Coordinates of C-alpha atoms in Angstrom, one line a residue:
X1 CA 4.9 16.3 18.4
X2 CA 2.9 16.6 15.1
X3 CA 0.5 19.4 16.2
X4 CA 3.3 21.4 17.7
X5 CA 5.1 21.5 14.4
X6 CA 2.0 22.6 12.5
X7 CA 1.0 25.3 15.0
X8 CA 4.5 26.6 15.1
X9 CA 4.1 27.9 11.6
X10 CA 1.8 30.6 12.9
X11 CA -1.8 30.9 14.1
X12 CA -4.6 28.5 13.5
X13 CA -3.9 24.9 12.3
X14 CA -4.1 24.4 8.6
X15 CA -3.5 21.7 6.1
X16 CA -0.1 20.7 4.6
X17 CA -1.5 21.7 1.2
X18 CA -2.4 25.1 2.5
X19 CA 1.2 25.7 3.6
X20 CA 2.7 24.2 0.5
X21 CA 0.7 26.5 -1.7
X22 CA 2.0 29.5 0.3
X23 CA 5.5 28.3 -0.5
X24 CA 6.3 27.1 3.0
X25 CA 8.3 23.9 3.7
X26 CA 6.8 22.5 6.8
X27 CA 8.8 20.4 9.4
X28 CA 6.7 17.5 8.2
X29 CA 8.0 17.9 4.7
X30 CA 11.6 18.2 6.0
X31 CA 11.2 15.1 8.1
X32 CA 9.9 13.1 5.1
X33 CA 12.6 14.5 2.8
X34 CA 15.3 13.4 5.3
X35 CA 13.8 9.9 5.6
X36 CA 13.4 9.4 1.8
X37 CA 16.4 11.4 0.6
X38 CA 14.2 13.7 -1.4
X39 CA 14.5 17.5 -1.6
X40 CA 11.9 18.9 0.8
X41 CA 11.1 21.7 -1.6
X42 CA 10.1 19.0 -4.2
X43 CA 7.8 17.5 -1.6
X44 CA 6.3 20.9 -1.0
X45 CA 5.7 21.4 -4.7
X46 CA 4.1 17.9 -5.1
X47 CA 1.8 18.5 -2.1
X48 CA 0.8 21.9 -3.5
X49 CA 0.0 20.3 -6.8
X50 CA -2.0 17.5 -5.2
X51 CA 0.2 14.6 -6.4
X52 CA 1.5 13.9 -2.9
X53 CA -0.3 13.8 0.5
X54 CA 1.0 13.9 4.1
X55 CA -1.7 12.5 6.3
X56 CA -0.9 14.3 9.5
X57 CA -3.9 15.3 11.7
X58 CA -2.8 18.1 14.1
X59 CA -4.1 16.1 17.1
X60 CA -2.0 12.9 16.4
X61 CA 0.9 13.7 18.8
X62 CA 2.8 10.4 18.4
X63 CA 3.0 10.6 14.6
X64 CA 6.2 10.4 12.6
X65 CA 5.0 12.1 9.3
X66 CA 5.2 10.2 6.0
X67 CA 4.2 11.0 2.5
X68 CA 2.2 9.2 -0.2
X69 CA 2.8 10.0 -3.8
X70 CA 4.9 9.0 -6.9
X71 CA 7.8 11.2 -5.8
X72 CA 8.4 8.9 -2.8
X73 CA 8.7 5.2 -2.3
X74 CA 5.6 3.0 -2.7
X75 CA 3.8 2.6 0.6
X76 CA 1.6 -0.1 2.2
X77 CA -1.3 0.0 4.6
X78 CA -2.4 -2.6 7.1
X79 CA -6.0 -2.9 8.2
X80 CA -6.7 -3.7 11.8
X81 CA -9.8 -3.4 14.0
X82 CA -12.4 -5.6 15.7
X83 CA -15.7 -7.0 14.6
X84 CA -19.0 -7.6 16.4
X85 CA -17.8 -11.2 17.1
X86 CA -14.1 -11.0 17.7
X87 CA -11.1 -9.1 19.1
X88 CA -10.5 -6.4 21.8
X89 CA -8.2 -3.5 22.6
X90 CA -5.1 -5.5 23.5
X91 CA -5.5 -7.7 20.5
X92 CA -5.7 -4.7 18.2
X93 CA -2.6 -3.1 19.7
X94 CA -0.7 -6.3 19.2
X95 CA -1.7 -6.3 15.5
X96 CA -0.6 -2.6 15.3
X97 CA 2.8 -3.4 16.8
X98 CA 3.3 -6.3 14.5
X99 CA 2.3 -4.3 11.4
X100 CA 4.5 -1.3 12.2
X101 CA 7.5 -3.5 13.2
X102 CA 7.3 -5.3 9.9
X103 CA 7.1 -2.0 7.9
X104 CA 3.5 -1.0 7.5
X105 CA 3.5 2.7 6.5
X106 CA -0.1 3.4 7.6
X107 CA -2.8 1.5 9.5
X108 CA -6.6 1.7 9.2
X109 CA -8.8 1.0 12.2
X110 CA -11.8 -0.7 10.7
X111 CA -13.5 -1.6 14.0
X112 CA -17.2 -2.4 13.7
X113 CA -17.8 -4.1 17.1
X114 CA -17.9 -2.8 20.7
X115 CA -15.6 -0.2 22.3
X116 CA -14.8 1.5 19.0
X117 CA -13.8 4.8 20.6
X118 CA -11.6 3.1 23.2
X119 CA -9.8 1.0 20.6
X120 CA -9.2 4.1 18.3
X121 CA -8.0 6.2 21.1
X122 CA -5.5 3.5 22.1
X123 CA -4.3 3.0 18.5
X124 CA -3.8 6.7 17.8
X125 CA -2.0 7.2 21.1
X126 CA 0.4 4.3 20.3
X127 CA 0.8 4.7 16.6
X128 CA 3.7 6.6 15.1
X129 CA 2.3 5.9 11.5
X130 CA -0.8 7.6 10.2
X131 CA -4.2 6.1 11.2
X132 CA -7.2 5.9 8.9
X133 CA -10.8 5.1 9.5
X134 CA -14.2 4.7 7.7
X135 CA -16.5 6.9 9.8
X136 CA -19.7 5.3 8.5
X137 CA -18.8 2.1 10.3
X138 CA -19.1 3.7 13.7
X139 CA -22.2 5.5 12.8
X140 CA -24.0 2.3 11.8
X141 CA -22.7 0.4 14.8
X142 CA -24.5 2.9 17.1
X143 CA -27.8 2.7 15.2
X144 CA -30.5 -0.1 15.0
X145 CA -30.5 0.1 11.2
X146 CA -28.9 2.0 8.4
X147 CA -32.2 3.6 7.5
X148 CA -32.2 5.5 10.8
X149 CA -29.0 7.3 9.9
X150 CA -29.2 11.1 9.2
X151 CA -26.8 13.3 7.4
X152 CA -25.9 15.0 10.6
X153 CA -24.9 11.6 12.1
X154 CA -22.3 11.2 9.4
X155 CA -21.0 14.8 9.5
X156 CA -20.8 14.7 13.3
X157 CA -18.9 11.4 13.2
X158 CA -16.4 12.8 10.8
X159 CA -15.8 15.7 13.1
X160 CA -15.6 13.4 16.2
X161 CA -13.0 11.2 14.6
X162 CA -11.1 14.2 13.3
X163 CA -10.8 15.6 16.9
X164 CA -9.5 12.2 18.0
X165 CA -6.6 12.5 15.7
X166 CA -7.5 10.3 12.7
X167 CA -5.1 11.2 9.9
X168 CA -7.2 10.1 6.9
X169 CA -10.8 8.9 6.4
X170 CA -12.4 6.8 3.7
X171 CA -15.5 8.7 2.5
X172 CA -17.6 7.0 -0.1
X173 CA -18.9 10.3 -1.5
X174 CA -18.7 9.2 -5.1
X175 CA -21.5 6.6 -4.9
X176 CA -24.6 8.4 -6.4
X177 CA -28.2 7.3 -6.8
X178 CA -27.9 7.3 -10.6
X179 CA -24.9 4.9 -10.4
X180 CA -26.7 2.1 -8.6
X181 CA -28.5 0.6 -11.6
X182 CA -25.1 0.1 -13.2
X183 CA -24.2 -2.4 -10.6
X184 CA -27.4 -4.5 -10.8
X185 CA -26.0 -7.1 -13.3
X186 CA -22.8 -7.7 -11.5
X187 CA -22.0 -11.2 -10.1
X188 CA -21.1 -9.8 -6.7
X189 CA -23.0 -6.5 -6.6
X190 CA -21.6 -3.8 -4.3
X191 CA -18.9 -5.3 -2.2
X192 CA -17.6 -2.2 -0.4
X193 CA -19.1 -2.1 3.0
X194 CA -19.4 1.6 3.0
X195 CA -20.7 1.6 -0.5
X196 CA -23.4 -0.9 0.2
X197 CA -24.5 0.9 3.4
X198 CA -24.9 4.1 1.6
X199 CA -26.7 2.5 -1.3
X200 CA -29.2 0.9 1.1
X201 CA -29.7 4.3 2.8
X202 CA -30.3 6.1 -0.5
X203 CA -32.8 3.5 -1.7
X204 CA -34.6 3.5 1.6
X205 CA -34.6 7.3 2.0
X206 CA -35.1 8.2 -1.7
X207 CA -32.3 10.7 -1.3
X208 CA -28.8 11.4 -2.7
X209 CA -25.7 10.3 -0.9
X210 CA -25.3 12.6 2.1
X211 CA -21.5 12.7 1.8
X212 CA -21.8 14.1 -1.7
X213 CA -24.6 16.5 -0.7
X214 CA -22.7 17.9 2.2
X215 CA -19.2 17.7 0.8
X216 CA -18.4 21.3 1.6
X217 CA -19.2 20.8 5.3
X218 CA -16.9 17.8 5.4
X219 CA -14.2 19.8 3.7
X220 CA -14.4 22.4 6.3
X221 CA -13.9 19.8 9.1
X222 CA -10.9 18.3 7.2
X223 CA -9.4 21.7 6.7
X224 CA -9.5 22.6 10.4
X225 CA -7.9 19.4 11.6
X226 CA -5.8 18.5 8.5
X227 CA -7.6 15.2 7.8
X228 CA -6.6 13.8 4.4
X229 CA -9.6 12.4 2.5
X230 CA -9.3 8.9 1.1
X231 CA -12.0 9.1 -1.5
X232 CA -13.6 5.7 -1.2
X233 CA -14.3 3.3 -4.1
X234 CA -17.8 2.2 -3.0
X235 CA -18.5 0.7 -6.4
X236 CA -15.2 -1.2 -6.7
X237 CA -15.4 -4.6 -8.4
X238 CA -15.7 -7.7 -6.1
X239 CA -14.7 -10.2 -8.7
X240 CA -12.8 -10.4 -12.0
X241 CA -16.0 -10.5 -14.0
X242 CA -17.1 -7.1 -12.6
X243 CA -13.8 -5.3 -13.1
X244 CA -13.6 -2.1 -15.2
X245 CA -17.3 -1.8 -15.7
X246 CA -19.5 1.2 -16.1
X247 CA -20.4 1.5 -12.4
X248 CA -16.7 1.6 -11.3
X249 CA -15.8 4.3 -13.8
X250 CA -19.0 6.4 -13.2
X251 CA -17.9 6.6 -9.5
X252 CA -14.4 7.4 -10.5
X253 CA -15.6 10.4 -12.6
X254 CA -17.5 11.7 -9.5
X255 CA -14.3 11.3 -7.4
X256 CA -12.4 13.4 -10.0
X257 CA -15.0 16.2 -9.4
X258 CA -14.9 15.9 -5.7
X259 CA -11.0 16.0 -5.7
X260 CA -11.1 19.4 -7.5
X261 CA -13.5 20.7 -4.9
X262 CA -11.4 19.5 -2.1
X263 CA -8.3 21.2 -3.6
X264 CA -10.2 24.4 -3.8
X265 CA -10.2 24.4 0.0
X266 CA -6.6 23.1 0.4
X267 CA -7.8 19.7 1.6
X268 CA -5.5 16.8 0.7
X269 CA -7.0 13.9 -1.3
X270 CA -6.0 10.4 -2.3
X271 CA -8.2 8.1 -4.4
X272 CA -9.1 4.5 -3.5
X273 CA -9.0 1.9 -6.3
X274 CA -10.4 -1.5 -7.3
X275 CA -10.0 -4.8 -5.4
X276 CA -10.4 -7.5 -8.1
X277 CA -8.9 -6.9 -11.5
X278 CA -7.4 -9.2 -14.1
X279 CA -3.7 -8.6 -14.6
X280 CA -4.1 -7.3 -18.1
X281 CA -6.4 -4.5 -16.9
X282 CA -4.3 -3.2 -14.0
X283 CA -2.2 -0.7 -15.8
X284 CA -5.2 0.7 -17.6
X285 CA -7.0 1.2 -14.3
X286 CA -4.1 3.1 -12.9
X287 CA -3.9 5.3 -16.0
X288 CA -7.6 6.0 -15.9
X289 CA -7.5 7.0 -12.2
X290 CA -4.5 9.3 -12.8
X291 CA -6.2 11.0 -15.7
X292 CA -9.7 11.3 -14.3
X293 CA -8.6 12.3 -10.8
X294 CA -5.9 14.8 -11.9
X295 CA -2.9 12.7 -10.7
X296 CA -4.1 12.5 -7.0
X297 CA -2.3 9.6 -5.3
X298 CA -3.8 6.2 -6.0
X299 CA -4.5 3.9 -3.1
X300 CA -5.4 0.3 -4.2
X301 CA -6.8 -2.7 -2.4
X302 CA -4.7 -5.4 -3.9
X303 CA -6.0 -5.9 -6.5
X304 CA -6.6 -9.6 -6.5
X305 CA -5.8 -11.1 -9.9
X306 CA -7.8 -14.3 -9.5
X307 CA -10.8 -15.3 -7.4
X308 CA -10.1 -19.1 -6.8
X309 CA -7.7 -18.9 -3.9
X310 CA -9.5 -18.3 -0.5
X311 CA -6.9 -18.7 2.2
X312 CA -4.1 -17.4 -0.1
X313 CA -5.4 -14.0 -1.2
X314 CA -2.4 -12.3 0.3
X315 CA -0.6 -13.9 -2.6
X316 CA -3.2 -13.3 -5.3
X317 CA -3.5 -9.7 -4.3
X318 CA 0.2 -9.0 -3.9
X319 CA 0.8 -10.0 -7.5
X320 CA -1.8 -7.3 -8.5
X321 CA -0.4 -4.8 -6.0
X322 CA 3.1 -5.2 -7.5
X323 CA 1.8 -4.5 -11.0
X324 CA -0.3 -1.5 -9.7
X325 CA 2.7 -0.1 -8.0
X326 CA 4.8 -0.4 -11.1
X327 CA 2.0 1.3 -13.1
X328 CA 1.8 4.2 -10.7
X329 CA -0.2 3.4 -7.5
X330 CA 1.3 5.1 -4.5
X331 CA -0.3 3.2 -1.6
X332 CA -1.1 -0.5 -1.5
X333 CA -3.7 -1.8 1.0
X334 CA -2.7 -5.2 2.2
X335 CA -4.9 -8.3 2.0
X336 CA -4.4 -11.1 4.5
X337 CA -4.9 -14.9 4.1
X338 CA -8.2 -14.4 5.9
X339 CA -9.7 -12.2 3.2
X340 CA -13.3 -13.3 2.6
X341 CA -13.0 -15.9 5.4
X342 CA -12.7 -14.2 8.8
X343 CA -11.2 -11.4 11.0
X344 CA -7.4 -11.4 10.6
X345 CA -5.3 -12.4 13.7
X346 CA -1.8 -11.3 14.5
X347 CA -0.2 -14.0 12.3
X348 CA -2.4 -13.1 9.4
X349 CA -1.4 -9.4 9.8
X350 CA 2.3 -10.6 9.7
X351 CA 1.8 -12.5 6.4
X352 CA -0.2 -9.7 4.8
X353 CA 2.4 -7.0 5.6
X354 CA 5.3 -9.1 4.4
X355 CA 3.5 -9.9 1.1
X356 CA 2.9 -6.3 0.5
X357 CA 6.3 -5.1 1.5
X358 CA 7.6 -7.4 -1.2
X359 CA 5.0 -6.0 -3.7
X360 CA 5.9 -2.3 -2.9
X361 CA 9.6 -3.0 -3.0
X362 CA 9.3 -4.8 -6.3
X363 CA 7.3 -1.8 -7.7
X364 CA 10.1 0.6 -6.5
X365 CA 12.7 -1.5 -8.2
X366 CA 10.6 -1.7 -11.4
X367 CA 10.1 2.1 -11.4
X368 CA 13.9 2.6 -11.1
X369 CA 13.6 4.6 -7.9
X370 CA 17.1 5.8 -7.0
X371 CA 18.6 3.4 -4.4
X372 CA 15.6 1.0 -4.5
X373 CA 17.8 -2.0 -5.4
X374 CA 20.7 -1.3 -3.0
X375 CA 19.4 -3.6 -0.3
X376 CA 18.8 -6.4 -2.9
X377 CA 22.4 -6.0 -4.1
X378 CA 23.8 -6.0 -0.6
X379 CA 21.9 -9.1 0.4
X380 CA 23.0 -10.8 -2.8
X381 CA 26.6 -10.1 -1.9
X382 CA 26.1 -11.5 1.6
X383 CA 24.6 -14.6 0.1
X384 CA 27.5 -15.1 -2.3
X385 CA 29.9 -14.6 0.6
X386 CA 27.9 -17.0 2.9
X387 CA 27.5 -14.3 5.4
X388 CA 24.4 -15.8 6.9
X389 CA 24.0 -13.2 9.7
X390 CA 24.1 -10.3 7.2
X391 CA 21.5 -12.1 5.1
X392 CA 19.1 -12.4 8.0
X393 CA 19.6 -8.7 8.9
X394 CA 18.8 -7.5 5.4
X395 CA 15.8 -9.6 4.9
X396 CA 12.2 -8.2 5.2
X397 CA 11.5 -10.7 8.0
X398 CA 14.7 -11.6 9.8
X399 CA 13.1 -13.8 12.4
X400 CA 11.5 -16.1 9.8
X401 CA 14.6 -16.3 7.6
X402 CA 16.8 -17.3 10.6
X403 CA 14.2 -19.8 11.9
X404 CA 14.0 -21.5 8.4
X405 CA 17.8 -21.8 8.2
X406 CA 18.2 -23.0 11.8
X407 CA 15.4 -25.6 11.4
X408 CA 17.8 -28.1 9.9
X409 CA 21.3 -26.5 10.7
X410 CA 20.9 -24.8 14.1
X411 CA 24.6 -25.1 15.3
X412 CA 26.6 -21.9 15.3
X413 CA 29.2 -23.6 13.0
X414 CA 26.7 -23.5 10.1
X415 CA 26.5 -19.7 10.3
X416 CA 29.8 -19.6 8.3
X417 CA 29.3 -22.8 6.3
X418 CA 29.3 -22.6 2.5
X419 CA 26.0 -24.5 2.1
X420 CA 22.5 -24.8 3.5
X421 CA 20.4 -27.9 3.8
X422 CA 19.0 -27.6 0.3
X423 CA 22.2 -28.3 -1.6
X424 CA 24.4 -29.8 1.2
X425 CA 28.2 -29.6 1.3
X426 CA 28.9 -30.8 -2.3
X427 CA 26.3 -29.1 -4.6
X428 CA 26.1 -25.4 -3.7
X429 CA 26.9 -23.5 -6.9
X430 CA 28.1 -20.5 -4.9
X431 CA 30.9 -22.3 -3.1
X432 CA 34.5 -21.1 -3.5
X433 CA 35.5 -24.1 -5.5
X434 CA 32.8 -23.4 -8.2
X435 CA 33.8 -19.7 -8.8
X436 CA 35.3 -18.2 -11.8
X437 CA 38.3 -16.6 -10.1
X438 CA 40.8 -18.5 -12.2
X439 CA 39.2 -18.2 -15.6
X440 CA 41.8 -15.8 -17.0
X441 CA 44.7 -18.2 -16.1
X442 CA 42.9 -21.1 -17.8
X443 CA 42.4 -19.0 -21.0
X444 CA 46.0 -18.0 -20.9
X445 CA 47.1 -21.6 -20.7
X446 CA 45.2 -22.7 -23.8
X447 CA 46.1 -19.6 -25.8
X448 CA 47.6 -20.6 -29.1
X449 CA 46.0 -24.0 -29.0
X450 CA 43.0 -22.9 -30.9
X451 CA 40.7 -23.4 -28.0
X452 CA 40.6 -19.7 -27.3
X453 CA 39.4 -19.0 -30.8
X454 CA 36.7 -21.6 -30.5
X455 CA 35.6 -20.2 -27.1
X456 CA 35.5 -16.7 -28.5
X457 CA 33.4 -17.8 -31.4
X458 CA 30.9 -19.7 -29.2
X459 CA 30.5 -16.6 -27.0
X460 CA 29.8 -14.3 -29.9
X461 CA 26.5 -15.0 -31.7
X462 CA 27.5 -12.6 -34.5
X463 CA 30.5 -14.8 -35.3
X464 CA 28.4 -17.9 -35.8
X465 CA 27.2 -18.2 -39.5
X466 CA 23.5 -18.5 -40.0
X467 CA 22.2 -21.8 -41.2
X468 CA 20.7 -21.9 -44.7
X469 CA 17.0 -21.4 -44.7
X470 CA 16.4 -24.8 -46.1
X471 CA 18.1 -26.5 -43.2
X472 CA 16.3 -24.6 -40.5
X473 CA 13.6 -26.4 -38.6
X474 CA 10.0 -25.4 -39.4
X475 CA 8.4 -23.2 -36.7
X476 CA 6.1 -24.9 -34.2
X477 CA 2.5 -23.8 -33.9

């Protein structure tokens, strides 16, 4: 489906950026415009400028195209994939189905165990959302040690995965030899798996990062298959103490350079961002990325806003993700309760996706995106009308909302009751008997008695005379 659309535009496959810069509105752009109620020509202009990406490998036949950029709604990614000690194909497909059902806009296959090609092939064949990978994971999984890796191994793997239909790839090309000393005094060092693998290779081989050295070859591959580059943050901070340091921003400067080189070949790029950042530094990090990387879409992992909640990092990170989305991040990579603890299972995926759908939606509301609050308002009206069924339908996770309601009030009668088990039949403030429908009649009855004047005065702060300074209470410190 996807490749047919691209090739229909004439001749050899090319990137969405290539067509956009030629002034052509592709079917992918029209599809996205229809879904998001955005003018397709505006999408074309944003792709041409580099502020919006459409990850759409020409070989991903099952794909329903989507876009990532500030012109569109804030998106979320769900990471799936096996490890050397856990999971298999059917388990990863169940995670994929759960993530997509609950609203994940993209998924990344981060498999590092066995049968990686088999798992990826199954995921791409099944997935209607873009699929991302980190090619160096598969390279290392097939070698005895990272030191044995060659530049050709990496380049060949990028091409192999591009031919399989991978829509975007995390490439940690911005980690350079000269950056490594900047991370030595960190509490957690280099926490990115890709970043740490490349750092180990550079130190062992006494050579520069092969992804950086051979960037033009990689761009040629991406251009042929329309693979979007997700420029990896290999020196991202792994704890609050390491956030916004020299290592992180040195890599970001390099990613800005690599972005310009990619755009010269019409290759789409988004930039990956930090994982642990105090709340007061999040907006600054987004602003830095936008400035240094020429407004390329920002893809953030979290960020986690505290380091003390293992088991609950889907919450600590969703707080940071909402703030990052409000500040201008375009894609939020979910974190599950298993972060730092183990390989997520299907239930962990569910919790991570819901936490991040909340964060992305909150960001859209805060950014005043047209129509973003419509669903909130409709659910609020259903809540005020005690339309329980409509509330369930409009919620992000209808199954959970219904189950929680029915845990104490399962009978069908309670689906129209004016209370839940929290307040009971007497104390729900939204019940009809507590509403303000008759307030005008009451005011009319007391008109002329002086009560109306007193009520008007109390409701108008400007009509209340200020107390003398001497009689005001002293401020508390």
